[in-house]
XYZ file of C-alpha atoms in Angstrom:
207
model
C 14.891 0.714 -3.853
C 12.696 2.643 -2.671
C 10.157 1.410 0.356
C 6.881 0.474 -1.515
C 8.996 -0.610 -4.023
C 8.577 -3.817 -6.883
C 11.327 -5.522 -9.802
C 8.740 -7.851 -11.949
C 10.653 -9.007 -14.187
C 8.293 -10.208 -16.867
C 8.351 -14.131 -17.242
C 6.357 -14.020 -20.689
C 3.989 -10.931 -22.837
C 0.733 -11.910 -22.388
C 1.356 -12.225 -18.025
C 3.429 -8.695 -18.304
C 0.601 -6.779 -20.681
C -2.085 -8.279 -17.673
C -0.165 -6.869 -14.840
C 0.025 -3.451 -17.238
C -3.480 -3.963 -17.566
C -3.954 -4.579 -14.024
C -1.856 -1.269 -12.736
C -3.749 1.025 -15.353
C -6.989 -0.161 -13.809
C -5.923 0.859 -10.192
C -4.861 4.356 -10.676
C -1.072 3.501 -11.688
C 0.354 6.476 -13.573
C 3.151 5.733 -16.012
C 6.267 6.827 -15.086
C 8.588 7.574 -18.240
C 11.154 10.337 -17.197
C 11.982 7.536 -14.810
C 13.068 4.829 -16.513
C 16.728 4.127 -18.741
C 17.858 2.346 -21.286
C 17.888 -1.680 -21.141
C 20.673 -1.815 -24.039
C 18.538 -4.706 -25.588
C 19.299 -7.235 -22.437
C 15.788 -7.182 -21.009
C 14.055 -5.520 -18.168
C 12.135 -5.607 -14.862
C 9.460 -2.650 -13.922
C 9.402 -1.364 -11.429
C 6.577 -0.882 -9.353
C 5.740 0.942 -6.167
C 2.374 0.755 -4.992
C 2.754 3.740 -1.956
C 3.072 6.601 -4.761
C 0.883 4.226 -7.341
C 3.562 4.533 -9.998
C 5.634 2.539 -12.582
C 8.047 2.265 -15.092
C 11.198 -0.118 -17.111
C 14.648 -0.728 -16.443
C 17.913 -2.409 -17.208
C 17.524 -5.164 -15.650
C 20.884 -4.822 -14.466
C 20.126 -1.703 -13.503
C 19.281 -3.487 -9.732
C 21.109 -7.095 -9.282
C 20.255 -7.116 -5.672
C 16.783 -6.918 -5.906
C 14.693 -9.387 -5.571
C 12.582 -10.433 -8.846
C 9.525 -11.401 -8.826
C 7.266 -12.680 -11.661
C 3.360 -10.904 -12.810
C 1.883 -13.510 -10.944
C 4.388 -13.270 -7.019
C 3.462 -9.478 -7.392
C -0.152 -9.807 -7.185
C 0.014 -12.780 -4.855
C 2.287 -9.702 -2.629
C -0.558 -7.473 -3.176
C -3.180 -10.024 -2.095
C -4.297 -10.394 -5.587
C -5.582 -13.554 -6.828
C -8.710 -14.403 -8.944
C -10.888 -15.025 -6.402
C -10.660 -10.918 -5.445
C -13.830 -9.260 -5.576
C -13.170 -5.389 -6.509
C -16.568 -3.982 -4.644
C -17.657 -0.784 -2.110
C -17.902 -1.693 1.240
C -20.425 0.555 3.602
C -21.283 1.499 6.730
C -24.400 0.362 8.890
C -26.214 4.540 7.752
C -25.292 3.437 4.399
C -21.856 5.305 3.528
C -18.473 4.660 1.603
C -16.074 3.268 4.559
C -14.046 1.526 1.493
C -13.700 0.386 -2.176
C -11.355 -1.940 -3.934
C -10.423 -5.936 -3.768
C -12.090 -7.757 -1.736
C -12.321 -11.218 0.151
C -15.503 -12.571 2.525
C -16.696 -9.371 1.842
C -13.920 -7.953 3.493
C -10.905 -5.765 2.655
C -7.549 -7.436 1.005
C -5.467 -6.189 -1.346
C -5.210 -2.722 -3.420
C -7.893 -0.329 -1.860
C -9.105 3.286 -0.500
C -10.447 3.427 3.382
C -13.005 7.104 3.881
C -14.255 8.701 6.717
C -17.135 9.525 6.999
C -17.298 13.566 5.379
C -16.154 11.106 2.134
C -12.146 12.289 2.273
C -9.748 8.955 2.028
C -8.742 8.011 5.439
C -6.561 4.784 3.868
C -4.903 3.235 0.807
C -2.898 0.961 -0.212
C -2.497 -2.560 -0.117
C -4.984 -4.204 2.737
C -4.147 -7.632 5.284
C -5.974 -9.076 7.388
C -5.438 -6.617 10.361
C -5.215 -3.732 8.143
C -2.910 -1.458 5.578
C 0.551 -3.168 4.647
C 1.726 -0.167 2.836
C 0.009 2.976 1.658
C -0.670 6.157 2.701
C -3.033 7.210 6.288
C -4.328 11.022 5.872
C -6.737 12.780 8.544
C -9.704 13.903 8.562
C -9.159 16.550 7.023
C -7.543 15.392 3.963
C -3.917 16.174 4.511
C -1.238 13.005 4.739
C -0.003 11.869 7.844
C 1.454 8.451 6.939
C 3.121 7.044 3.502
C 5.185 3.903 3.804
C 4.593 0.164 4.928
C 3.673 -1.156 7.824
C 3.692 -4.677 10.465
C 1.529 -7.620 9.700
C 0.704 -7.567 13.586
C 0.151 -11.652 14.276
C -0.660 -10.668 17.626
C -3.768 -8.764 19.404
C -3.915 -5.974 17.968
C -3.690 -3.648 14.526
C -1.258 -3.160 12.308
C 1.513 -0.650 12.740
C 4.219 1.670 11.160
C 7.559 -0.181 10.617
C 9.281 2.509 7.908
C 8.319 5.598 6.853
C 7.494 8.906 7.334
C 5.237 10.907 9.388
C 2.969 14.049 8.600
C 1.455 16.602 11.020
C -1.945 18.065 9.933
C -1.111 20.643 8.698
C 1.483 18.729 6.499
C 4.744 19.604 7.989
C 7.420 17.009 7.925
C 7.815 15.875 11.655
C 9.844 12.736 10.954
C 11.336 10.050 8.397
C 12.482 5.931 8.881
C 11.915 3.609 11.172
C 9.298 3.285 13.493
C 10.380 2.081 17.379
C 7.279 -0.493 19.193
C 6.672 -2.509 21.926
C 4.170 -4.503 22.947
C 2.049 -3.519 25.837
C 0.556 -5.542 28.924
C -2.656 -7.195 26.062
C 0.566 -7.220 23.122
C -1.837 -4.403 21.770
C 1.712 -2.024 20.302
C 2.823 0.781 22.196
C 5.071 3.568 20.710
C 8.081 3.994 21.554
C 8.975 6.547 18.883
C 7.945 8.439 16.933
C 5.660 9.702 20.059
C 1.625 10.402 18.184
C -1.826 9.367 18.085
C -1.368 6.421 16.651
C -5.304 6.504 15.686
C -7.712 8.256 14.551
C -10.488 9.058 16.623
C -13.232 9.886 13.587
C -11.579 6.882 11.559
C -14.265 4.450 9.768
C -15.076 1.447 11.347
C -14.136 -1.588 9.196
C -14.177 -4.977 10.064
C -11.078 -7.463 9.045
C -10.648 -10.863 8.046
């Protein structure tokens, strides 16, 4: 299993079809080359929410992986029947987010944007921002891909595991990020050292 992977064990044809249709609507790509022969023993649907891909493998191929039902997977990515897919705009009428929302706030799969129209963040959003996915520099270059820690205290979510790139696209760090709490509880970097939040990031209100 890689960072961002979920293993879904289908429960019935109807729920499986609903899940596949959800993935297709949200631009997940079917990657047949990653599949293996299920040998008529049943299969898992492996879904990576960071790279937005999915494929099927023999259900015994990942014996230690946590298996989720279709509903449990949707719950993990903050999607339920009350979710609304919509666009959110800044006070200057600039698009700042498109995706699933709760109470007019980002919650679930979505994409946030800089004022120049480039992507800022994309992936799964929670109560304080991105939980897993990608972050970009305002020039369009990928900055980070991986998972973040849902901050239960003061301040935003912060990277946990993944890859960090500079503005020229060079990989400068890969692995687990090290953090500590500041004097008021705000997350502070221990390693690697880098600019945590972009100065020109969009002002987005979360739950």
